[in-house]
Every structure is written in C-alpha cells, then in structure tokens.
Coordinates of C-alpha atoms in Angstrom, one line a residue:
M114 CA 0.0 0.0 0.0
V115 CA 2.8 2.4 0.9
L116 CA 4.5 1.7 -2.4
K117 CA 1.3 2.2 -4.4
T118 CA 0.6 5.5 -2.5
G119 CA 4.1 6.7 -3.2
A120 CA 3.8 5.8 -6.8
G121 CA 0.6 7.9 -7.0
V122 CA 2.3 10.9 -5.5
L123 CA 5.2 10.7 -8.0
A124 CA 2.8 10.2 -10.9
D125 CA 1.2 13.6 -10.1
R126 CA 4.6 15.4 -10.3
R127 CA 4.5 17.1 -13.7
R128 CA 8.2 17.7 -13.7
L129 CA 8.7 14.0 -14.3
P130 CA 8.6 12.6 -17.9
T131 CA 5.0 11.7 -18.9
A132 CA 6.0 8.1 -19.8
L133 CA 7.3 7.5 -16.3
R134 CA 4.3 9.2 -14.7
A135 CA 2.1 6.8 -16.8
V136 CA 3.9 3.7 -15.5
L137 CA 3.6 5.0 -11.9
G138 CA 0.0 6.0 -12.2
Y139 CA -1.0 2.7 -13.7
Y140 CA 0.7 0.9 -10.8
A141 CA -0.9 3.2 -8.3
D142 CA -4.3 2.4 -9.7
T143 CA -4.0 -1.3 -10.4
G144 CA -1.1 -2.6 -8.4
V145 CA 0.3 -3.9 -11.8
F146 CA 4.0 -3.2 -12.5
D147 CA 5.4 -5.1 -15.4
A148 CA 9.0 -4.1 -16.2
A149 CA 9.0 -6.1 -19.4
S150 CA 6.3 -3.8 -20.8
L151 CA 8.8 -0.9 -20.8
S152 CA 11.2 -2.8 -23.1
L153 CA 8.2 -4.1 -25.1
K154 CA 7.1 -0.6 -25.9
S155 CA 10.5 0.4 -27.2
E156 CA 10.6 -2.8 -29.3
I157 CA 7.1 -2.2 -30.8
D158 CA 8.0 1.4 -31.6
D159 CA 11.1 0.4 -33.5
R160 CA 9.3 -2.4 -35.5
T161 CA 6.2 -0.4 -36.4
E162 CA 8.4 2.6 -37.3
A163 CA 10.1 0.2 -39.9
M164 CA 6.6 -0.6 -41.2
V165 CA 5.7 3.1 -41.5
D166 CA 9.0 3.6 -43.3
D167 CA 7.9 1.1 -45.9
V168 CA 4.7 3.0 -46.4
T169 CA 6.7 6.3 -46.7
D170 CA 9.0 4.7 -49.3
R171 CA 6.0 3.7 -51.5
I172 CA 4.6 7.3 -51.3
E173 CA 8.0 8.9 -52.1
D174 CA 8.3 6.7 -55.2
A175 CA 4.8 7.8 -56.3
L176 CA 5.6 11.5 -55.7
E177 CA 8.9 11.2 -57.6
D178 CA 7.0 9.7 -60.5
E179 CA 4.5 12.6 -60.3
F180 CA 6.9 15.5 -59.9
G181 CA 10.0 14.1 -61.5
Q182 CA 12.2 15.0 -58.5
P183 CA 13.5 13.1 -55.5
V184 CA 11.3 13.8 -52.5
E185 CA 11.3 13.3 -48.7
F186 CA 7.9 12.7 -47.3
S187 CA 6.4 12.3 -43.8
Y188 CA 2.9 12.3 -42.5
D189 CA 2.1 13.1 -38.9
T190 CA -0.5 10.8 -37.5
K191 CA -1.2 9.3 -34.0
L192 CA -3.7 6.8 -35.3
I193 CA -1.5 3.8 -35.4
L194 CA -1.3 3.4 -31.6
P195 CA -4.0 0.7 -31.4
A196 CA -2.2 -1.3 -34.1
Q197 CA 1.0 -1.0 -32.0
L198 CA -0.8 -2.1 -28.8
T199 CA -2.3 -5.1 -30.6
L200 CA 1.0 -6.2 -31.9
G201 CA 2.5 -5.9 -28.4
Y202 CA -0.5 -7.8 -27.0
V203 CA 0.2 -10.7 -29.5
Y204 CA 3.9 -10.6 -28.8
R205 CA 3.3 -11.0 -25.1
K206 CA 0.9 -13.9 -25.5
A207 CA 3.3 -15.6 -28.0
R208 CA 6.3 -15.2 -25.6
Q209 CA 4.3 -16.6 -22.7
Q210 CA 3.7 -19.8 -24.7
A211 CA 7.1 -20.3 -26.4
P212 CA 10.2 -22.0 -24.9
G213 CA 12.3 -19.5 -26.9
D214 CA 11.7 -16.0 -28.3
P215 CA 9.3 -16.3 -31.3
V216 CA 10.0 -12.7 -32.3
I217 CA 13.0 -12.6 -34.6
D218 CA 14.9 -9.7 -36.2
A219 CA 13.2 -9.9 -39.6
I220 CA 9.7 -8.5 -39.6
A221 CA 7.2 -10.7 -41.5
D222 CA 5.6 -9.3 -44.6
G223 CA 3.3 -10.8 -47.2
V224 CA -0.4 -11.6 -47.0
P225 CA -1.6 -13.2 -43.8
K226 CA -3.5 -16.5 -43.9
V227 CA -7.2 -16.0 -43.1
D228 CA -9.7 -18.0 -41.0
E229 CA -13.0 -17.1 -42.6
T230 CA -15.1 -18.5 -39.7
A231 CA -13.2 -16.7 -37.0
L232 CA -15.6 -13.8 -36.5
E233 CA -18.6 -16.1 -35.9
Q234 CA -16.9 -19.2 -34.3
G235 CA -13.6 -17.9 -32.9
P236 CA -10.2 -19.1 -34.1
A237 CA -10.4 -22.6 -35.7
Q238 CA -7.1 -23.7 -34.4
D239 CA -4.4 -22.8 -31.9
L240 CA -1.5 -21.2 -33.7
A241 CA 2.1 -22.0 -32.7
P242 CA 3.8 -18.9 -31.1
R243 CA 5.9 -18.2 -34.1
E244 CA 2.9 -18.4 -36.5
M245 CA 1.1 -16.0 -34.1
V246 CA 3.9 -13.5 -34.5
V247 CA 4.1 -13.8 -38.3
R248 CA 0.4 -13.3 -38.8
A249 CA 0.3 -10.4 -36.3
E250 CA 3.2 -8.6 -38.0
Q251 CA 1.6 -9.1 -41.4
M252 CA -1.8 -7.8 -40.2
T253 CA -0.2 -4.9 -38.4
R254 CA 1.4 -3.9 -41.7
L255 CA -2.0 -4.0 -43.4
S256 CA -3.7 -2.2 -40.5
I257 CA -1.1 0.6 -40.4
E258 CA -1.5 1.2 -44.1
A259 CA -5.3 1.2 -43.9
L260 CA -5.3 3.6 -40.9
I261 CA -2.9 6.1 -42.6
D262 CA -4.9 5.8 -45.8
G263 CA -8.2 6.6 -44.0
D264 CA -6.6 9.5 -42.1
M265 CA -5.3 10.9 -45.3
R266 CA -8.7 10.6 -47.0
D267 CA -10.3 12.6 -44.1
A268 CA -7.6 15.3 -44.3
I269 CA -8.0 15.7 -48.0
N270 CA -11.8 15.9 -47.7
D271 CA -11.4 18.6 -45.0
D272 CA -8.8 20.5 -47.0
E273 CA -6.3 20.0 -44.2
F274 CA -2.8 19.5 -45.6
E275 CA -0.5 20.6 -42.8
D276 CA 0.3 17.0 -41.8
F277 CA 1.5 16.2 -45.3
E278 CA 5.2 17.2 -45.2
V279 CA 7.0 17.1 -48.5
E280 CA 10.5 18.3 -49.3
F281 CA 11.7 18.3 -52.9
S282 CA 15.3 18.5 -54.1
E283 CA 16.3 21.5 -56.3
G284 CA 16.9 20.9 -60.0
A285 CA 15.0 18.6 -62.3
P286 CA 11.6 19.8 -63.7
S287 CA 8.6 17.8 -62.8
K288 CA 7.2 15.2 -65.2
R289 CA 4.1 13.0 -65.3
N290 CA 3.8 10.1 -67.6
G291 CA 6.7 11.4 -69.7
E292 CA 5.1 14.8 -70.1
R293 CA 6.5 18.0 -68.6
S294 CA 4.3 19.9 -66.1
E295 CA 4.5 22.8 -63.8
P296 CA 7.2 22.3 -61.1
W297 CA 6.4 22.3 -57.5
S298 CA 5.7 25.7 -56.2
G299 CA 4.4 25.0 -52.7
S300 CA 1.0 26.4 -53.5
E301 CA -2.2 25.1 -52.1
A302 CA -2.9 23.4 -55.4
D303 CA 0.5 21.6 -55.2
R304 CA 0.0 20.6 -51.6
R305 CA -3.4 19.1 -52.5
R306 CA -1.9 17.4 -55.5
A307 CA 0.9 15.8 -53.4
A308 CA -1.6 14.7 -50.8
E309 CA -3.8 13.1 -53.4
V310 CA -0.8 11.3 -55.0
A311 CA 0.2 10.0 -51.6
Q312 CA -3.2 8.8 -50.7
S313 CA -3.7 7.2 -54.1
A314 CA -0.5 5.3 -53.8
L315 CA -1.6 3.8 -50.5
Q316 CA -5.1 3.0 -51.8
S317 CA -3.7 1.2 -54.8
H318 CA -1.4 -0.9 -52.8
L319 CA -4.1 -1.6 -50.1
D320 CA -6.6 -2.6 -52.8
G321 CA -4.0 -5.1 -54.2
L322 CA -3.5 -6.6 -50.7
L323 CA -7.2 -7.0 -50.1
A324 CA -7.7 -8.5 -53.6
D325 CA -5.3 -11.3 -52.6
M326 CA -7.3 -12.1 -49.5
P327 CA -10.7 -13.8 -49.2
P328 CA -13.7 -11.4 -49.6
V329 CA -14.5 -11.6 -45.9
V330 CA -11.5 -9.5 -45.1
E331 CA -12.5 -6.6 -47.4
N332 CA -16.1 -6.9 -46.2
A333 CA -15.0 -6.5 -42.6
Y334 CA -12.8 -3.5 -43.5
Q335 CA -15.5 -1.9 -45.7
W336 CA -18.2 -2.4 -43.0
A337 CA -16.2 -0.3 -40.6
V338 CA -15.5 2.4 -43.2
D339 CA -19.1 2.6 -44.2
Y340 CA -20.3 2.8 -40.5
S341 CA -17.9 5.7 -39.9
E342 CA -18.8 7.5 -43.1
A343 CA -22.5 7.3 -42.3
H344 CA -21.7 9.3 -39.2
Q345 CA -19.6 11.8 -41.2
D346 CA -22.5 12.3 -43.5
R347 CA -24.4 13.8 -40.6
D348 CA -21.7 16.4 -40.0
D349 CA -23.7 19.2 -41.7
H350 CA -26.7 18.4 -39.6
F351 CA -24.7 18.5 -36.4
R352 CA -23.2 21.8 -37.5
E353 CA -26.7 23.2 -38.0
L354 CA -27.8 22.1 -34.6
M355 CA -24.7 23.7 -33.0
T356 CA -25.3 27.0 -34.8
A357 CA -28.9 27.1 -33.7
A358 CA -27.9 26.1 -30.1
E359 CA -25.4 29.0 -30.0
D360 CA -28.3 31.3 -30.8
G361 CA -30.3 29.9 -27.8
D362 CA -32.6 27.5 -29.7
K363 CA -33.9 25.1 -27.0
D364 CA -35.0 22.5 -29.5
A365 CA -31.5 22.4 -30.9
L366 CA -30.1 21.9 -27.5
A367 CA -32.5 19.1 -26.9
A368 CA -31.5 17.5 -30.2
I369 CA -27.8 17.7 -29.3
R370 CA -28.6 16.0 -26.1
G371 CA -30.8 13.3 -27.7
E372 CA -29.0 12.8 -31.0
Y373 CA -25.4 13.4 -30.1
K374 CA -24.8 12.9 -26.4
F375 CA -27.2 10.2 -25.6
A376 CA -28.0 8.8 -29.1
E377 CA -29.3 5.2 -29.2
Y378 CA -27.5 2.6 -31.4
D379 CA -29.3 1.5 -34.5
E380 CA -26.7 -1.3 -35.1
A381 CA -25.3 -2.2 -31.7
P382 CA -21.6 -3.2 -31.8
A383 CA -20.9 -6.7 -30.4
T384 CA -17.7 -5.4 -28.7
L385 CA -19.5 -3.1 -26.3
T386 CA -21.7 -4.1 -23.4
E387 CA -24.7 -2.1 -22.1
T388 CA -22.4 -0.3 -19.7
E389 CA -20.3 1.1 -22.6
K390 CA -23.3 1.8 -24.8
E391 CA -24.8 3.9 -22.1
L392 CA -21.8 6.2 -21.7
P393 CA -22.3 9.8 -22.8
Y394 CA -21.5 10.2 -26.5
S395 CA -21.0 6.5 -26.9
K396 CA -22.8 6.0 -30.3
T397 CA -21.5 9.1 -32.0
Q398 CA -17.9 8.6 -30.9
Y399 CA -18.0 4.9 -31.6
A400 CA -19.1 5.8 -35.1
R401 CA -16.6 8.7 -35.3
V402 CA -13.4 6.7 -34.3
G403 CA -14.2 3.6 -32.3
V404 CA -15.6 1.5 -35.1
L405 CA -12.4 1.8 -37.2
Y406 CA -10.4 0.1 -34.5
D407 CA -13.1 -2.4 -33.8
G408 CA -12.9 -3.3 -37.5
M409 CA -9.1 -3.4 -37.3
L410 CA -9.3 -5.9 -34.5
D411 CA -11.6 -8.1 -36.6
L412 CA -8.8 -8.2 -39.2
Y413 CA -6.5 -9.7 -36.6
R414 CA -9.2 -12.2 -35.6
L415 CA -9.6 -13.2 -39.3
A416 CA -5.9 -13.9 -39.3
G417 CA -6.7 -16.6 -36.7
L418 CA -5.4 -14.6 -33.7
D419 CA -7.3 -14.9 -30.5
I420 CA -8.1 -11.3 -29.5
D421 CA -9.7 -11.1 -26.1
D422 CA -13.0 -9.2 -25.8
E423 CA -11.6 -7.3 -22.8
F424 CA -8.6 -6.2 -24.9
A425 CA -10.9 -5.0 -27.7
K426 CA -13.0 -3.0 -25.3
A427 CA -9.9 -1.4 -23.9
I428 CA -8.7 -0.3 -27.3
V429 CA -12.1 1.1 -28.5
L430 CA -12.7 3.0 -25.2
A431 CA -9.1 4.3 -25.0
I432 CA -9.2 5.7 -28.6
I433 CA -12.6 7.4 -27.9
G434 CA -11.1 8.9 -24.7
A435 CA -8.0 10.0 -26.5
Q436 CA -10.1 11.7 -29.2
V437 CA -12.0 13.7 -26.6
W438 CA -9.1 14.4 -24.1
L439 CA -6.4 15.2 -26.6
D440 CA -7.8 16.4 -29.9
D441 CA -11.2 17.8 -28.9
V442 CA -9.9 19.6 -25.8
D443 CA -6.9 21.1 -27.7
D444 CA -9.1 22.1 -30.6
Y445 CA -12.0 23.6 -28.5
D446 CA -11.5 27.2 -29.5
D447 CA -11.2 26.4 -33.3
D448 CA -14.1 23.9 -33.1
R449 CA -16.3 26.4 -31.4
A450 CA -15.4 29.2 -33.9
E451 CA -16.0 26.8 -36.9
G452 CA -19.3 25.3 -35.6
Q453 CA -17.8 21.8 -35.1
L454 CA -19.8 19.7 -32.7
T455 CA -17.7 17.5 -30.5
P456 CA -18.3 16.1 -27.0
V457 CA -16.3 19.1 -25.7
T458 CA -18.2 21.9 -27.6
A459 CA -21.4 20.0 -26.8
E460 CA -20.8 20.2 -23.1
Y461 CA -20.1 24.0 -23.2
L462 CA -23.5 24.3 -24.9
L463 CA -25.5 22.0 -22.6
A464 CA -24.0 22.9 -19.2
P465 CA -25.4 25.8 -17.2
D466 CA -22.0 27.5 -17.0
D467 CA -18.3 27.1 -18.0
E468 CA -17.2 25.6 -14.8
A469 CA -19.9 22.9 -15.0
A470 CA -18.9 22.2 -18.6
Y471 CA -15.2 21.9 -17.6
R472 CA -16.1 19.3 -14.9
R473 CA -18.3 17.4 -17.3
V474 CA -15.5 17.1 -19.9
V475 CA -13.2 15.8 -17.3
D476 CA -15.8 13.4 -16.0
V477 CA -16.7 12.0 -19.5
T478 CA -13.0 11.5 -20.3
E479 CA -12.4 9.7 -17.0
Q480 CA -15.4 7.4 -17.6
Y481 CA -13.9 6.2 -20.9
L482 CA -10.3 5.9 -19.8
D483 CA -11.0 4.3 -16.4
L484 CA -13.0 1.6 -18.1
A485 CA -10.3 1.2 -20.7
K486 CA -7.7 0.8 -18.0
S487 CA -9.7 -1.8 -16.2
Y488 CA -10.3 -3.8 -19.3
A489 CA -6.6 -3.7 -20.2
T490 CA -5.8 -5.1 -16.8
A491 CA -8.4 -7.9 -17.2
A492 CA -6.9 -8.7 -20.6
D493 CA -3.4 -9.0 -19.0
S494 CA -2.1 -6.2 -21.2
P495 CA -0.1 -3.9 -19.0
L496 CA 1.3 -2.1 -22.0
T497 CA -2.2 -1.1 -23.0
G498 CA -3.0 0.0 -19.4
V499 CA 0.1 2.2 -19.3
A500 CA -0.8 3.6 -22.7
V501 CA -4.3 4.6 -21.4
E502 CA -2.6 6.2 -18.4
Y503 CA -0.3 8.1 -20.8
I504 CA -3.2 9.4 -22.7
Y505 CA -4.8 10.8 -19.5
R506 CA -1.6 12.4 -18.3
S507 CA -0.9 13.9 -21.7
G508 CA -4.1 15.9 -21.7
D509 CA -4.2 19.6 -20.9
P510 CA -7.8 20.6 -19.8
D511 CA -6.4 23.9 -18.5
V512 CA -6.8 25.3 -22.0
L513 CA -10.6 25.1 -21.5
P514 CA -12.6 27.9 -19.9
G515 CA -14.2 27.4 -16.5
K516 CA -11.3 25.7 -14.7
P517 CA -12.3 25.6 -11.0
E518 CA -10.2 27.8 -8.8

C-alpha cells in the first residue's frame, strides 16, 4: 500500500517525464507493474516505425514519378497506436507460450492467412507462437497502411494538408507520364496534388493486398469504413444544430442531447456491453473513431489470432477517450469558432456554465479511460493499461474555460 501510494504521488509530479508518470500512475491504480512492458514498448515502436518507413518509401516513389524530383515525405498521425498495442498484445501472448523467443529480427511481410469463420466461431485452431507473431506482423502492416490511408482521406476531404510534409530537391523539372508539367511551387494546389498522390499510392497498394485475400477481409474492412462514413454524412446536420444552439434555440439543445450525447444505437456493436453503450457520446464517438479500431481488431481475428473481448473494449474505449481528451480539448477554440460539434463543444452548450462544462468534460473522459484501463488489466495487457494512463496524463484541460479555482 505504501509503495502504491508513493507511486501515485510521484505520478502527479508534472516535472517527471510523462511516460514515467504513466507507469507509476497505472501501478498506483491497479497494483500492476510489469517491467517487461517498458522494453516491449521500445521494441514495438522500432518495429512499427520500420513498417511506416515502408509506407513512406512507397509514397516517395509515387511522388517522384509525379513530380520528376526526389522527395522526402512524412505524415504526422497518431492513429496507429491501437495497431502498435495489438502487436504488443500478441507478442506478449506468444512469448508466454514459447520456450524460446518467437520474435525474430526480420519483420514478417506478405499476405496473412485467413480463418474465414473466426468472427462467428472464434479461431479454428491454436497457432504456434511463431505463427502468431508472423500473422500479427503481417496484419499490423496492413492495419497501419489502412489507418494512414483513412486518415489521409479525411484530411483531403477537409482540405487539411498541414500533416503532409514534402521536401523536394532542387533541380529537375517535374514530369508526369513522360510529359512536362509545372514544377512544385508550394502552392495550395500543389499541396493538394501531393496529398492526393500520396493517398492514391496507398489506396492502390491496399486494394492489391485486399484483392489477394478472401472477400470476408475486405467486407469487414468496408463495414467499418461505411459505418464511420455514415456518421460523417451527418456532419452538416450537427453543425446546423450547433449554430442554432449557439443562438439559444432550446429545440436544438434538446436535439444535441438526444441525437449526439445520448443517441441510441441502430446497429449495436458486439464489442460493447450495455455499460459502454450507455456512456455519454457512446454512439456518436464509436461511429466517429471507435468503429475503425473495432474493425481493425476483426482483421486480426480473421488472421486466426485470439483477440480477447476485454482487450478489444480497452482499445475502443481508449481511442474514444483520447479523441476527446487530446484532440477535442486542444481544438476547442477552433471547433467552437467553426461550428464543429464534439463532446467538448457540446458540453459547453449543454452545461449551465463554463465551470460545470469543464467538470463534465473531465468526467466524460475519466469514464472512458477508467473503463479502458480496467479492461486492459483484465486482458493481461499492462502495455495497454500504461498507454491509457499516458493518454490521460498527456491531456491539458487547462486550455478550456471554466477551470475551478
């Protein structure tokens, strides 16, 4: 008890590195301290970075073909964290079952074998630890590419190109299909063009991978995309509600509460129990971000990997919590100015005053992240539990109005 109490005190010291505070905070809350998870995180970071580098190389080749000049490309996204945690989850399980280390230096590539009945009946066979690792690495490659592709699509649709970083060498004029074209000028049109070429290169490669796999894989992937896009299609409606609510329209406020904060599921996800479905903003945020990772985990299951239900809930709830606590909190001023309805802007419309709204945002976040942490512990995934704690301790709610004195 003394050690856990001391860990909690240290976790609250902001002068310490956030990663260390996350480890201490998770131990203080759960009593779980797994030193191996610290080295596992570093290992996962290195191996998934190599996978992202492969994606980047493919994009750079496409951009060089488009512009006729060597290019360095990078894309800033945090969306691959769930894929990293899932790979770590499988590594841990495989190592617990193997007499030696089934994770070798070479990272597996290629198309993973698929168990077409796994979503309905569970994995048809127990995989040897090395085969678990191979299929997990192959599916992580596919998942990372799909997640980056989806994020790029959203950025292009929203005319947001700041995360597409391109740097061309001086010299050769640009070409396309053997024909000369205008060289890179750094204009908005050029940045859009580079973004579209990058996304198209990923989509083409991804389509090829899916074509080499049974239709059940593409169906699972497309189901998640369609579910999410159905929510995106309601964006204009939610913006109209927010504008009306800003003007004091009581019907609009009631609609935000009923259609956004406490919306009922039309198609209830199997991953979530009634407890999670009754959380504030559950339906809208599941459709906004959670379903994409629920679908990602189904891809791992189709590869014959036994993904625990508790682990799946931890991932989905953590990513919803991260979206609210990190992105929506940080973007509050911009979202409010642009009429973007999020759980954070919604609370500042629904609450009686700013202080109540601030408290509600903190409370909503803690509901999601506390549940995610408990499910991570139940799934024996301390790496995921520490990641949830890291999300919480990385947030900065002080940027919001109404902080209690």
